[in-house]
Amino acid sequence: MSAYLLDWAMLLTRWLHVMAGIAWIGASFFFIWLDNRRKPATHAVDGRPGGELWAVHGGGLYHLFRHDGVSERLPSEIHWFKWEAYVTWLSGMGLFTLIYLLQPHAYLIDPRVFEMSGTLAVCSALGVLVGGWLGYEALCRSPFKRHAGALFVAVGMWLTLAAWVATELFAGRAAFLVMGALMGSIMAGNVFNVIIPGQKALLAAAQRGASPDPVHGQRAKQRSVHNTFITLPVVLMMISNHYPLLYANDSRLGVILLLLVMGGLIRIATVDHHKGVKRLWVPVGAVLALIGVILLCSPRSQTAPATAQTTASSASVTASSAAVNQGPGENQALRDKVSHIVEQRCAGCHSDTPNLIGLTAPAAGVAFNGWDDIQRQAMRIHQRTVVDKSMPLANMTQMTDSERQLLDDWWQAKR
């Protein structure tokens, strides 16, 4: 029953997270579009100059006007865009806690990357999130804040360091999610600590009839621009867990950095499009970054290093490989070995009655309840255990290199 309730908690939290994220990102992109498409107003509103545009949506005609400056004659009701950000972050951290922090051995730890206890893994993940956010805040409040370009480079270097730490400590899947959670925390922190307080200060000054301190608007704008650069990479980091091709390789750090570059260039290209500016190097750079990611993620033929474990079972692998080419009787022996591997290493998650990591149904809807299921999923088994080696998850059932080699022999014989 506890596993069943945990499944529901994760489902509902994920649903809330996705819905809030859509609202937050949608509002952000709308205002980017609004800022870049507005034209000088043909007349002032309330005695204030500004920019305007006309739009049609849902059967209605809208006239949107942006005030250049804040009027002391404010309406009684002003709409704020903040809870979309807060709910996205709160639900995201709730989901991260339910999946990764409460199940570190299943999701955070991969002994092939770094062997540690569950407690140390949880503390390390929280340390990256808190330390990463504090470092970003320190940079934005340092002398770098006076030079947008220098600050941008410094923040990029800081995120690079955070990505290196994440890829050196955590399982590939977790490293991407930790980076996504860190950047999402930076975005939400910008809204909570700088953007909303700055807007409140501007409105309060206007209501007092005083001239607003321009520094509030400058800081809010700076952080808002940072958020727009982070948005696209964050979304991709958050859905990366569905695509092992991104994280199940030895180039995870390079992949993360190229995704950051690609997301930033797409953001620049979007703004250029809104402004009617054409800079060929921007889309070309984004395409080159994508090609770099594809190349880094491509499968590589690698010979596993000899270890005591692989040496001990080499005779079994050799015999099974020979059986592939020898007749029906010998192939039955290989089939029995493959069935045994799947039962021991995979069925704990992939069966109608899974008994690992609190599952109440087969992971990803994939069940190996007999040889027919194994045969039907042969390509998928080979892809996940031999090509990208993303399964078993964090190698929690300790599949050996010799067992992966045997599965490869079996697959090659089937082709």
mmCIF file of C-alpha atoms in Angstrom:
data_model
loop_
_atom_site.group_PDB
_atom_site.id
_atom_site.type_symbol
_atom_site.label_atom_id
_atom_site.label_comp_id
_atom_site.label_asym_id
_atom_site.label_seq_id
_atom_site.Cartn_x
_atom_site.Cartn_y
_atom_site.Cartn_z
ATOM 1 C CA MET A 1 0.000 0.000 0.000
ATOM 2 C CA SER A 2 2.841 2.435 0.784
ATOM 3 C CA ALA A 3 4.364 1.887 -2.675
ATOM 4 C CA TYR A 4 0.948 2.395 -4.246
ATOM 5 C CA LEU A 5 0.457 5.694 -2.409
ATOM 6 C CA LEU A 6 3.988 6.778 -3.331
ATOM 7 C CA ASP A 7 3.171 6.179 -7.008
ATOM 8 C CA TRP A 8 0.118 8.413 -6.704
ATOM 9 C CA ALA A 9 2.110 11.090 -4.890
ATOM 10 C CA MET A 10 4.714 11.118 -7.680
ATOM 11 C CA LEU A 11 2.069 11.170 -10.407
ATOM 12 C CA LEU A 12 0.087 14.068 -8.929
ATOM 13 C CA THR A 13 3.218 16.041 -8.054
ATOM 14 C CA ARG A 14 4.596 15.576 -11.574
ATOM 15 C CA TRP A 15 1.276 16.675 -13.057
ATOM 16 C CA LEU A 16 1.255 19.824 -10.912
ATOM 17 C CA HIS A 17 4.902 20.501 -11.801
ATOM 18 C CA VAL A 18 4.245 20.242 -15.535
ATOM 19 C CA MET A 19 1.130 22.418 -15.411
ATOM 20 C CA ALA A 20 2.809 25.123 -13.323
ATOM 21 C CA GLY A 21 5.898 24.998 -15.543
ATOM 22 C CA ILE A 22 3.801 25.497 -18.661
ATOM 23 C CA ALA A 23 2.156 28.544 -17.071
ATOM 24 C CA TRP A 24 5.491 30.023 -15.923
ATOM 25 C CA ILE A 25 7.385 29.465 -19.154
ATOM 26 C CA GLY A 26 4.396 30.501 -21.238
ATOM 27 C CA ALA A 27 4.106 33.824 -19.394
ATOM 28 C CA SER A 28 7.862 34.382 -19.681
ATOM 29 C CA PHE A 29 7.919 33.779 -23.426
ATOM 30 C CA PHE A 30 4.822 35.929 -23.906
ATOM 31 C CA PHE A 31 6.469 38.926 -22.258
ATOM 32 C CA ILE A 32 9.680 38.388 -24.236
ATOM 33 C CA TRP A 33 7.560 38.502 -27.375
ATOM 34 C CA LEU A 34 5.655 41.540 -26.087
ATOM 35 C CA ASP A 35 8.836 43.494 -25.324
ATOM 36 C CA ASN A 36 10.354 42.766 -28.707
ATOM 37 C CA ARG A 37 7.282 43.305 -30.902
ATOM 38 C CA ARG A 38 5.794 46.458 -29.382
ATOM 39 C CA LYS A 39 5.968 49.692 -31.369
ATOM 40 C CA PRO A 40 6.190 53.280 -30.134
ATOM 41 C CA ALA A 41 2.704 54.314 -29.007
ATOM 42 C CA THR A 42 0.812 56.745 -31.223
ATOM 43 C CA HIS A 43 -0.391 58.543 -28.113
ATOM 44 C CA ALA A 44 0.459 58.596 -24.431
ATOM 45 C CA VAL A 45 -1.688 56.766 -21.911
ATOM 46 C CA ASP A 46 -2.313 58.585 -18.630
ATOM 47 C CA GLY A 47 0.262 61.151 -19.725
ATOM 48 C CA ARG A 48 2.999 58.521 -19.961
ATOM 49 C CA PRO A 49 4.837 57.503 -23.144
ATOM 50 C CA GLY A 50 5.255 53.838 -23.921
ATOM 51 C CA GLY A 51 4.965 51.087 -26.466
ATOM 52 C CA GLU A 52 1.916 49.258 -27.784
ATOM 53 C CA LEU A 53 0.769 46.436 -30.014
ATOM 54 C CA TRP A 54 -2.489 44.951 -31.204
ATOM 55 C CA ALA A 55 -3.186 41.224 -31.096
ATOM 56 C CA VAL A 56 -6.084 38.887 -31.773
ATOM 57 C CA HIS A 57 -6.731 35.698 -29.833
ATOM 58 C CA GLY A 58 -9.721 33.532 -29.032
ATOM 59 C CA GLY A 59 -12.135 35.678 -30.989
ATOM 60 C CA GLY A 60 -11.103 38.883 -29.240
ATOM 61 C CA LEU A 61 -9.023 41.913 -30.177
ATOM 62 C CA TYR A 62 -6.455 43.071 -27.609
ATOM 63 C CA HIS A 63 -4.653 46.411 -27.306
ATOM 64 C CA LEU A 64 -1.536 45.997 -25.152
ATOM 65 C CA PHE A 65 0.329 49.036 -23.821
ATOM 66 C CA ARG A 66 3.574 49.100 -21.858
ATOM 67 C CA HIS A 67 4.277 52.155 -19.698
ATOM 68 C CA ASP A 68 7.809 53.527 -19.943
ATOM 69 C CA GLY A 69 7.942 54.530 -16.313
ATOM 70 C CA VAL A 70 5.474 54.010 -13.493
ATOM 71 C CA SER A 71 2.495 56.290 -12.959
ATOM 72 C CA GLU A 72 1.516 57.373 -9.460
ATOM 73 C CA ARG A 73 -2.104 56.813 -10.508
ATOM 74 C CA LEU A 74 -2.170 53.032 -10.239
ATOM 75 C CA PRO A 75 -5.314 50.873 -10.502
ATOM 76 C CA SER A 76 -6.521 49.033 -7.446
ATOM 77 C CA GLU A 77 -5.828 45.662 -9.026
ATOM 78 C CA ILE A 78 -2.523 44.739 -10.662
ATOM 79 C CA HIS A 79 -1.822 41.226 -11.908
ATOM 80 C CA TRP A 80 1.437 39.681 -10.741
ATOM 81 C CA PHE A 81 3.194 36.753 -12.384
ATOM 82 C CA LYS A 82 4.938 35.025 -9.499
ATOM 83 C CA TRP A 83 2.970 32.038 -8.260
ATOM 84 C CA GLU A 84 3.596 30.209 -11.519
ATOM 85 C CA ALA A 85 7.315 30.299 -10.643
ATOM 86 C CA TYR A 86 6.843 29.437 -6.977
ATOM 87 C CA VAL A 87 4.535 26.471 -7.609
ATOM 88 C CA THR A 88 6.825 25.157 -10.355
ATOM 89 C CA TRP A 89 9.812 25.183 -8.000
ATOM 90 C CA LEU A 90 7.956 23.780 -4.983
ATOM 91 C CA SER A 91 6.389 20.934 -6.962
ATOM 92 C CA GLY A 92 9.689 20.236 -8.730
ATOM 93 C CA MET A 93 11.573 19.959 -5.459
ATOM 94 C CA GLY A 94 8.792 17.776 -4.089
ATOM 95 C CA LEU A 95 9.140 15.446 -7.056
ATOM 96 C CA PHE A 96 12.942 15.451 -6.779
ATOM 97 C CA THR A 97 12.592 14.498 -3.113
ATOM 98 C CA LEU A 98 10.070 11.693 -3.739
ATOM 99 C CA ILE A 99 12.117 10.081 -6.492
ATOM 100 C CA TYR A 100 15.788 10.892 -5.959
ATOM 101 C CA LEU A 101 16.279 11.887 -2.338
ATOM 102 C CA LEU A 102 14.053 9.157 -0.876
ATOM 103 C CA GLN A 103 15.518 6.478 -3.172
ATOM 104 C CA PRO A 104 19.205 7.425 -3.510
ATOM 105 C CA HIS A 105 20.466 3.882 -4.092
ATOM 106 C CA ALA A 106 18.148 3.485 -7.052
ATOM 107 C CA TYR A 107 18.543 6.890 -8.662
ATOM 108 C CA LEU A 108 21.450 8.941 -7.288
ATOM 109 C CA ILE A 109 24.234 6.398 -6.848
ATOM 110 C CA ASP A 110 26.171 4.560 -9.534
ATOM 111 C CA PRO A 111 29.223 2.751 -8.084
ATOM 112 C CA ARG A 112 30.877 2.958 -11.518
ATOM 113 C CA VAL A 113 30.868 6.752 -11.177
ATOM 114 C CA PHE A 114 31.400 7.250 -7.446
ATOM 115 C CA GLU A 115 30.677 4.826 -4.630
ATOM 116 C CA MET A 116 29.046 6.389 -1.589
ATOM 117 C CA SER A 117 26.356 5.827 1.002
ATOM 118 C CA GLY A 118 22.770 6.886 0.521
ATOM 119 C CA THR A 119 23.115 9.592 3.181
ATOM 120 C CA LEU A 120 26.215 11.029 1.521
ATOM 121 C CA ALA A 121 24.487 10.984 -1.875
ATOM 122 C CA VAL A 122 21.499 12.941 -0.544
ATOM 123 C CA CYS A 123 23.717 15.456 1.254
ATOM 124 C CA SER A 124 25.850 15.855 -1.880
ATOM 125 C CA ALA A 125 22.799 16.501 -4.065
ATOM 126 C CA LEU A 126 21.472 19.112 -1.648
ATOM 127 C CA GLY A 127 24.973 20.597 -1.397
ATOM 128 C CA VAL A 128 25.177 21.059 -5.167
ATOM 129 C CA LEU A 129 21.761 22.740 -5.204
ATOM 130 C CA VAL A 130 22.401 25.084 -2.273
ATOM 131 C CA GLY A 131 26.043 25.769 -3.106
ATOM 132 C CA GLY A 132 25.275 26.299 -6.772
ATOM 133 C CA TRP A 133 22.562 28.838 -5.996
ATOM 134 C CA LEU A 134 24.674 30.676 -3.404
ATOM 135 C CA GLY A 135 27.575 30.890 -5.842
ATOM 136 C CA TYR A 136 25.332 32.333 -8.531
ATOM 137 C CA GLU A 137 23.946 34.916 -6.097
ATOM 138 C CA ALA A 138 27.477 35.885 -5.042
ATOM 139 C CA LEU A 139 28.499 36.458 -8.662
ATOM 140 C CA CYS A 140 25.424 38.577 -9.380
ATOM 141 C CA ARG A 141 26.166 40.768 -6.352
ATOM 142 C CA SER A 142 29.894 41.028 -7.093
ATOM 143 C CA PRO A 143 31.557 43.745 -9.237
ATOM 144 C CA PHE A 144 30.680 41.568 -12.246
ATOM 145 C CA LYS A 145 27.115 42.921 -11.972
ATOM 146 C CA ARG A 146 28.224 46.177 -13.636
ATOM 147 C CA HIS A 147 29.316 44.370 -16.779
ATOM 148 C CA ALA A 148 26.624 42.165 -18.320
ATOM 149 C CA GLY A 149 29.036 40.304 -20.601
ATOM 150 C CA ALA A 150 31.576 39.550 -17.868
ATOM 151 C CA LEU A 151 28.805 38.381 -15.524
ATOM 152 C CA PHE A 152 27.391 36.150 -18.242
ATOM 153 C CA VAL A 153 30.779 34.473 -18.726
ATOM 154 C CA ALA A 154 31.316 34.111 -14.969
ATOM 155 C CA VAL A 155 27.904 32.483 -14.512
ATOM 156 C CA GLY A 156 28.643 30.149 -17.423
ATOM 157 C CA MET A 157 31.905 29.073 -15.783
ATOM 158 C CA TRP A 158 30.139 28.540 -12.458
ATOM 159 C CA LEU A 159 27.508 26.312 -14.094
ATOM 160 C CA THR A 160 30.303 24.415 -15.832
ATOM 161 C CA LEU A 161 31.906 23.723 -12.451
ATOM 162 C CA ALA A 162 28.556 22.595 -11.029
ATOM 163 C CA ALA A 163 28.022 20.275 -14.006
ATOM 164 C CA TRP A 164 31.484 18.772 -13.522
ATOM 165 C CA VAL A 165 30.755 18.071 -9.846
ATOM 166 C CA ALA A 166 27.367 16.527 -10.691
ATOM 167 C CA THR A 167 28.777 14.238 -13.404
ATOM 168 C CA GLU A 168 31.658 13.144 -11.153
ATOM 169 C CA LEU A 169 29.421 12.271 -8.191
ATOM 170 C CA PHE A 170 26.081 10.993 -9.441
ATOM 171 C CA ALA A 171 24.621 8.432 -11.815
ATOM 172 C CA GLY A 172 24.254 9.833 -15.330
ATOM 173 C CA ARG A 173 20.503 10.223 -15.098
ATOM 174 C CA ALA A 174 20.759 11.934 -11.714
ATOM 175 C CA ALA A 175 23.515 14.312 -12.875
ATOM 176 C CA PHE A 176 21.207 15.771 -15.526
ATOM 177 C CA LEU A 177 18.312 16.097 -13.083
ATOM 178 C CA VAL A 178 20.515 17.713 -10.417
ATOM 179 C CA MET A 179 21.657 20.293 -12.976
ATOM 180 C CA GLY A 180 18.060 20.894 -14.034
ATOM 181 C CA ALA A 181 17.026 21.333 -10.399
ATOM 182 C CA LEU A 182 19.919 23.741 -9.781
ATOM 183 C CA MET A 183 19.088 25.942 -12.759
ATOM 184 C CA GLY A 184 15.379 25.831 -11.908
ATOM 185 C CA SER A 185 16.261 26.942 -8.367
ATOM 186 C CA ILE A 186 18.308 29.822 -9.759
ATOM 187 C CA MET A 187 15.351 30.906 -11.889
ATOM 188 C CA ALA A 188 12.851 30.722 -9.025
ATOM 189 C CA GLY A 189 15.325 32.456 -6.711
ATOM 190 C CA ASN A 190 15.652 35.311 -9.199
ATOM 191 C CA VAL A 191 11.888 35.775 -9.166
ATOM 192 C CA PHE A 192 11.591 35.567 -5.369
ATOM 193 C CA ASN A 193 14.706 37.525 -4.334
ATOM 194 C CA VAL A 194 15.134 40.142 -7.049
ATOM 195 C CA ILE A 195 12.394 40.480 -9.663
ATOM 196 C CA ILE A 196 9.305 40.640 -7.435
ATOM 197 C CA PRO A 197 10.943 42.769 -4.680
ATOM 198 C CA GLY A 198 12.228 45.139 -7.382
ATOM 199 C CA GLN A 199 8.780 45.503 -8.874
ATOM 200 C CA LYS A 200 7.293 46.167 -5.441
ATOM 201 C CA ALA A 201 9.898 48.856 -4.781
ATOM 202 C CA LEU A 202 9.107 50.575 -8.087
ATOM 203 C CA LEU A 203 5.374 50.595 -7.403
ATOM 204 C CA ALA A 204 5.818 51.782 -3.801
ATOM 205 C CA ALA A 205 7.977 54.713 -4.952
ATOM 206 C CA ALA A 206 5.413 55.685 -7.578
ATOM 207 C CA GLN A 207 2.596 55.626 -5.045
ATOM 208 C CA ARG A 208 4.611 57.920 -2.763
ATOM 209 C CA GLY A 209 5.133 60.289 -5.672
ATOM 210 C CA ALA A 210 8.895 59.705 -5.558
ATOM 211 C CA SER A 211 11.188 58.882 -8.452
ATOM 212 C CA PRO A 212 11.826 55.112 -8.482
ATOM 213 C CA ASP A 213 15.409 54.005 -7.992
ATOM 214 C CA PRO A 214 16.413 52.710 -11.440
ATOM 215 C CA VAL A 215 18.680 50.069 -9.886
ATOM 216 C CA HIS A 216 15.629 47.934 -9.060
ATOM 217 C CA GLY A 217 14.558 47.798 -12.670
ATOM 218 C CA GLN A 218 18.117 47.142 -13.836
ATOM 219 C CA ARG A 219 18.589 44.212 -11.455
ATOM 220 C CA ALA A 220 15.205 42.728 -12.291
ATOM 221 C CA LYS A 221 15.898 43.004 -16.003
ATOM 222 C CA GLN A 222 19.309 41.392 -15.619
ATOM 223 C CA ARG A 223 17.929 38.420 -13.691
ATOM 224 C CA SER A 224 14.988 38.115 -16.081
ATOM 225 C CA VAL A 225 17.394 37.884 -19.019
ATOM 226 C CA HIS A 226 19.353 35.166 -17.176
ATOM 227 C CA ASN A 227 16.124 33.239 -16.682
ATOM 228 C CA THR A 228 15.298 33.363 -20.374
ATOM 229 C CA PHE A 229 18.706 31.881 -21.219
ATOM 230 C CA ILE A 230 18.295 29.104 -18.659
ATOM 231 C CA THR A 231 14.707 28.147 -19.526
ATOM 232 C CA LEU A 232 15.237 25.945 -22.584
ATOM 233 C CA PRO A 233 18.168 23.932 -21.154
ATOM 234 C CA VAL A 234 16.199 23.379 -17.933
ATOM 235 C CA VAL A 235 13.241 21.895 -19.826
ATOM 236 C CA LEU A 236 15.550 19.524 -21.697
ATOM 237 C CA MET A 237 17.335 18.494 -18.482
ATOM 238 C CA MET A 238 13.984 17.690 -16.883
ATOM 239 C CA ILE A 239 12.875 15.359 -19.688
ATOM 240 C CA SER A 240 16.332 13.814 -20.172
ATOM 241 C CA ASN A 241 15.496 10.939 -17.818
ATOM 242 C CA HIS A 242 13.315 9.493 -20.597
ATOM 243 C CA TYR A 243 16.259 9.386 -23.031
ATOM 244 C CA PRO A 244 19.283 7.386 -21.813
ATOM 245 C CA LEU A 245 21.109 8.267 -25.038
ATOM 246 C CA LEU A 246 21.831 11.667 -23.414
ATOM 247 C CA TYR A 247 23.273 10.496 -20.097
ATOM 248 C CA ALA A 248 24.367 6.878 -20.578
ATOM 249 C CA ASN A 249 27.807 7.706 -21.966
ATOM 250 C CA ASP A 250 31.235 8.868 -20.825
ATOM 251 C CA SER A 251 30.749 12.398 -22.225
ATOM 252 C CA ARG A 252 27.953 13.601 -19.956
ATOM 253 C CA LEU A 253 29.743 16.817 -19.004
ATOM 254 C CA GLY A 254 30.279 17.749 -22.646
ATOM 255 C CA VAL A 255 26.650 16.945 -23.448
ATOM 256 C CA ILE A 256 25.362 19.184 -20.633
ATOM 257 C CA LEU A 257 27.590 22.089 -21.683
ATOM 258 C CA LEU A 258 26.607 21.816 -25.345
ATOM 259 C CA LEU A 259 22.930 21.717 -24.366
ATOM 260 C CA LEU A 260 23.439 24.937 -22.401
ATOM 261 C CA VAL A 261 25.072 26.559 -25.422
ATOM 262 C CA MET A 262 22.386 25.296 -27.794
ATOM 263 C CA GLY A 263 19.568 26.516 -25.546
ATOM 264 C CA GLY A 264 21.151 29.952 -25.239
ATOM 265 C CA LEU A 265 21.619 30.273 -28.983
ATOM 266 C CA ILE A 266 18.015 29.254 -29.632
ATOM 267 C CA ARG A 267 16.931 31.960 -27.192
ATOM 268 C CA ILE A 268 19.017 34.553 -29.067
ATOM 269 C CA ALA A 269 17.609 33.370 -32.406
ATOM 270 C CA THR A 270 14.062 33.692 -31.056
ATOM 271 C CA VAL A 271 14.625 37.271 -29.922
ATOM 272 C CA ASP A 272 16.325 38.099 -33.244
ATOM 273 C CA HIS A 273 13.278 36.772 -35.065
ATOM 274 C CA HIS A 274 10.954 38.958 -32.994
ATOM 275 C CA LYS A 275 13.083 42.011 -33.732
ATOM 276 C CA GLY A 276 13.513 41.209 -37.396
ATOM 277 C CA VAL A 277 17.293 40.831 -36.971
ATOM 278 C CA LYS A 278 19.205 38.271 -39.038
ATOM 279 C CA ARG A 279 22.459 36.865 -37.678
ATOM 280 C CA LEU A 280 23.359 33.669 -39.510
ATOM 281 C CA TRP A 281 25.955 32.580 -36.987
ATOM 282 C CA VAL A 282 23.315 32.166 -34.263
ATOM 283 C CA PRO A 283 21.211 29.361 -35.850
ATOM 284 C CA VAL A 284 24.372 27.842 -37.363
ATOM 285 C CA GLY A 285 25.942 27.744 -33.897
ATOM 286 C CA ALA A 286 22.835 26.068 -32.445
ATOM 287 C CA VAL A 287 22.905 23.411 -35.184
ATOM 288 C CA LEU A 288 26.627 22.790 -34.633
ATOM 289 C CA ALA A 289 26.018 22.403 -30.883
ATOM 290 C CA LEU A 290 23.271 19.872 -31.626
ATOM 291 C CA ILE A 291 25.583 17.948 -33.963
ATOM 292 C CA GLY A 292 28.182 17.946 -31.184
ATOM 293 C CA VAL A 293 25.657 16.447 -28.749
ATOM 294 C CA ILE A 294 24.670 13.767 -31.274
ATOM 295 C CA LEU A 295 28.322 12.840 -31.835
ATOM 296 C CA LEU A 296 29.104 12.710 -28.118
ATOM 297 C CA CYS A 297 26.078 10.496 -27.475
ATOM 298 C CA SER A 298 26.738 8.109 -30.360
ATOM 299 C CA PRO A 299 27.437 4.454 -29.380
ATOM 300 C CA ARG A 300 31.090 3.492 -29.309
ATOM 301 C CA SER A 301 32.632 0.065 -29.657
ATOM 302 C CA GLN A 302 34.707 -0.340 -26.539
ATOM 303 C CA THR A 303 36.540 -3.313 -25.144
ATOM 304 C CA ALA A 304 35.817 -3.705 -21.480
ATOM 305 C CA PRO A 305 38.972 -3.787 -19.318
ATOM 306 C CA ALA A 306 39.851 -7.139 -17.869
ATOM 307 C CA THR A 307 38.889 -7.514 -14.219
ATOM 308 C CA ALA A 308 38.809 -10.333 -11.758
ATOM 309 C CA GLN A 309 35.055 -10.567 -12.244
ATOM 310 C CA THR A 310 35.212 -10.772 -16.020
ATOM 311 C CA THR A 311 38.144 -13.202 -15.919
ATOM 312 C CA ALA A 312 36.304 -15.524 -13.574
ATOM 313 C CA SER A 313 33.373 -15.842 -15.968
ATOM 314 C CA SER A 314 35.304 -15.726 -19.262
ATOM 315 C CA ALA A 315 35.028 -19.471 -19.694
ATOM 316 C CA SER A 316 31.244 -19.241 -19.498
ATOM 317 C CA VAL A 317 31.141 -16.482 -22.098
ATOM 318 C CA THR A 318 33.479 -18.350 -24.437
ATOM 319 C CA ALA A 319 31.410 -21.496 -24.195
ATOM 320 C CA SER A 320 28.184 -19.601 -24.787
ATOM 321 C CA SER A 321 29.653 -17.733 -27.759
ATOM 322 C CA ALA A 322 30.736 -20.983 -29.300
ATOM 323 C CA ALA A 323 27.270 -22.408 -28.716
ATOM 324 C CA VAL A 324 25.812 -19.716 -30.930
ATOM 325 C CA ASN A 325 27.508 -21.267 -33.917
ATOM 326 C CA GLN A 326 27.103 -24.901 -33.021
ATOM 327 C CA GLY A 327 23.658 -26.446 -33.282
ATOM 328 C CA PRO A 328 20.306 -26.466 -31.544
ATOM 329 C CA GLY A 329 21.437 -28.270 -28.450
ATOM 330 C CA GLU A 330 24.161 -25.743 -27.722
ATOM 331 C CA ASN A 331 21.822 -22.770 -28.451
ATOM 332 C CA GLN A 332 19.516 -24.032 -25.744
ATOM 333 C CA ALA A 333 22.373 -23.582 -23.278
ATOM 334 C CA LEU A 334 22.801 -19.957 -24.369
ATOM 335 C CA ARG A 335 19.065 -19.394 -24.089
ATOM 336 C CA ASP A 336 19.099 -20.718 -20.536
ATOM 337 C CA LYS A 337 21.960 -18.382 -19.639
ATOM 338 C CA VAL A 338 20.174 -15.361 -21.130
ATOM 339 C CA SER A 339 16.985 -16.246 -19.259
ATOM 340 C CA HIS A 340 18.964 -16.519 -16.041
ATOM 341 C CA ILE A 341 20.602 -13.109 -16.554
ATOM 342 C CA VAL A 342 17.272 -11.416 -17.257
ATOM 343 C CA GLU A 343 15.661 -13.090 -14.259
ATOM 344 C CA GLN A 344 18.503 -12.131 -11.915
ATOM 345 C CA ARG A 345 19.335 -8.656 -13.194
ATOM 346 C CA CYS A 346 16.162 -7.290 -14.823
ATOM 347 C CA ALA A 347 13.004 -8.950 -13.496
ATOM 348 C CA GLY A 348 13.228 -7.168 -10.140
ATOM 349 C CA CYS A 349 11.843 -4.092 -11.920
ATOM 350 C CA HIS A 350 10.519 -5.586 -15.169
ATOM 351 C CA SER A 351 7.924 -8.182 -14.206
ATOM 352 C CA ASP A 352 4.260 -8.296 -13.284
ATOM 353 C CA THR A 353 5.317 -8.530 -9.635
ATOM 354 C CA PRO A 354 8.409 -6.298 -9.295
ATOM 355 C CA ASN A 355 10.206 -6.376 -5.964
ATOM 356 C CA LEU A 356 12.727 -3.518 -6.295
ATOM 357 C CA ILE A 357 12.615 0.283 -5.651
ATOM 358 C CA GLY A 358 9.007 0.259 -4.455
ATOM 359 C CA LEU A 359 7.416 -0.499 -7.822
ATOM 360 C CA THR A 360 3.824 -1.713 -8.007
ATOM 361 C CA ALA A 361 3.863 -2.279 -11.773
ATOM 362 C CA PRO A 362 6.523 -3.158 -14.361
ATOM 363 C CA ALA A 363 8.959 -0.264 -14.832
ATOM 364 C CA ALA A 364 8.173 1.638 -18.054
ATOM 365 C CA GLY A 365 5.442 -0.937 -18.725
ATOM 366 C CA VAL A 366 8.056 -3.551 -19.721
ATOM 367 C CA ALA A 367 7.735 -7.040 -18.199
ATOM 368 C CA PHE A 368 9.875 -10.137 -18.800
ATOM 369 C CA ASN A 369 7.616 -12.936 -17.567
ATOM 370 C CA GLY A 370 9.006 -15.652 -19.788
ATOM 371 C CA TRP A 371 11.127 -16.439 -22.823
ATOM 372 C CA ASP A 372 8.515 -15.077 -25.217
ATOM 373 C CA ASP A 373 8.691 -11.663 -23.523
ATOM 374 C CA ILE A 374 12.488 -11.749 -23.652
ATOM 375 C CA GLN A 375 12.479 -12.625 -27.356
ATOM 376 C CA ARG A 376 9.975 -9.880 -28.121
ATOM 377 C CA GLN A 377 12.059 -7.262 -26.299
ATOM 378 C CA ALA A 378 15.434 -8.529 -27.572
ATOM 379 C CA MET A 379 16.346 -5.289 -29.365
ATOM 380 C CA ARG A 380 15.423 -3.185 -26.357
ATOM 381 C CA ILE A 381 17.359 -5.439 -24.001
ATOM 382 C CA HIS A 382 20.434 -5.173 -26.210
ATOM 383 C CA GLN A 383 20.140 -1.397 -26.556
ATOM 384 C CA ARG A 384 19.836 -0.764 -22.827
ATOM 385 C CA THR A 385 22.272 -3.356 -21.466
ATOM 386 C CA VAL A 386 24.949 -3.468 -24.174
ATOM 387 C CA VAL A 387 24.840 -0.325 -26.337
ATOM 388 C CA ASP A 388 24.171 2.498 -23.847
ATOM 389 C CA LYS A 389 24.531 0.407 -20.660
ATOM 390 C CA SER A 390 21.815 2.421 -18.946
ATOM 391 C CA MET A 391 20.234 -0.699 -17.475
ATOM 392 C CA PRO A 392 20.004 -2.040 -14.871
ATOM 393 C CA LEU A 393 19.302 1.397 -13.398
ATOM 394 C CA ALA A 394 22.569 2.568 -11.783
ATOM 395 C CA ASN A 395 23.553 -1.114 -12.170
ATOM 396 C CA MET A 396 21.732 -1.755 -8.907
ATOM 397 C CA THR A 397 21.577 -5.516 -9.589
ATOM 398 C CA GLN A 398 25.297 -5.581 -10.501
ATOM 399 C CA MET A 399 25.188 -6.913 -14.045
ATOM 400 C CA THR A 400 28.757 -7.875 -14.971
ATOM 401 C CA ASP A 401 30.664 -7.019 -18.148
ATOM 402 C CA SER A 402 30.759 -10.717 -19.031
ATOM 403 C CA GLU A 403 26.968 -10.910 -18.769
ATOM 404 C CA ARG A 404 26.633 -7.897 -21.062
ATOM 405 C CA GLN A 405 28.980 -9.622 -23.498
ATOM 406 C CA LEU A 406 26.846 -12.757 -23.394
ATOM 407 C CA LEU A 407 23.715 -10.725 -24.156
ATOM 408 C CA ASP A 408 25.575 -9.133 -27.054
ATOM 409 C CA ASP A 409 26.538 -12.585 -28.402
ATOM 410 C CA TRP A 410 22.919 -13.672 -28.129
ATOM 411 C CA TRP A 411 21.712 -10.586 -29.996
ATOM 412 C CA GLN A 412 24.305 -10.916 -32.749
ATOM 413 C CA ALA A 413 23.286 -14.547 -33.256
ATOM 414 C CA LYS A 414 19.649 -13.525 -33.671
ATOM 415 C CA ARG A 415 20.385 -10.983 -36.423
#
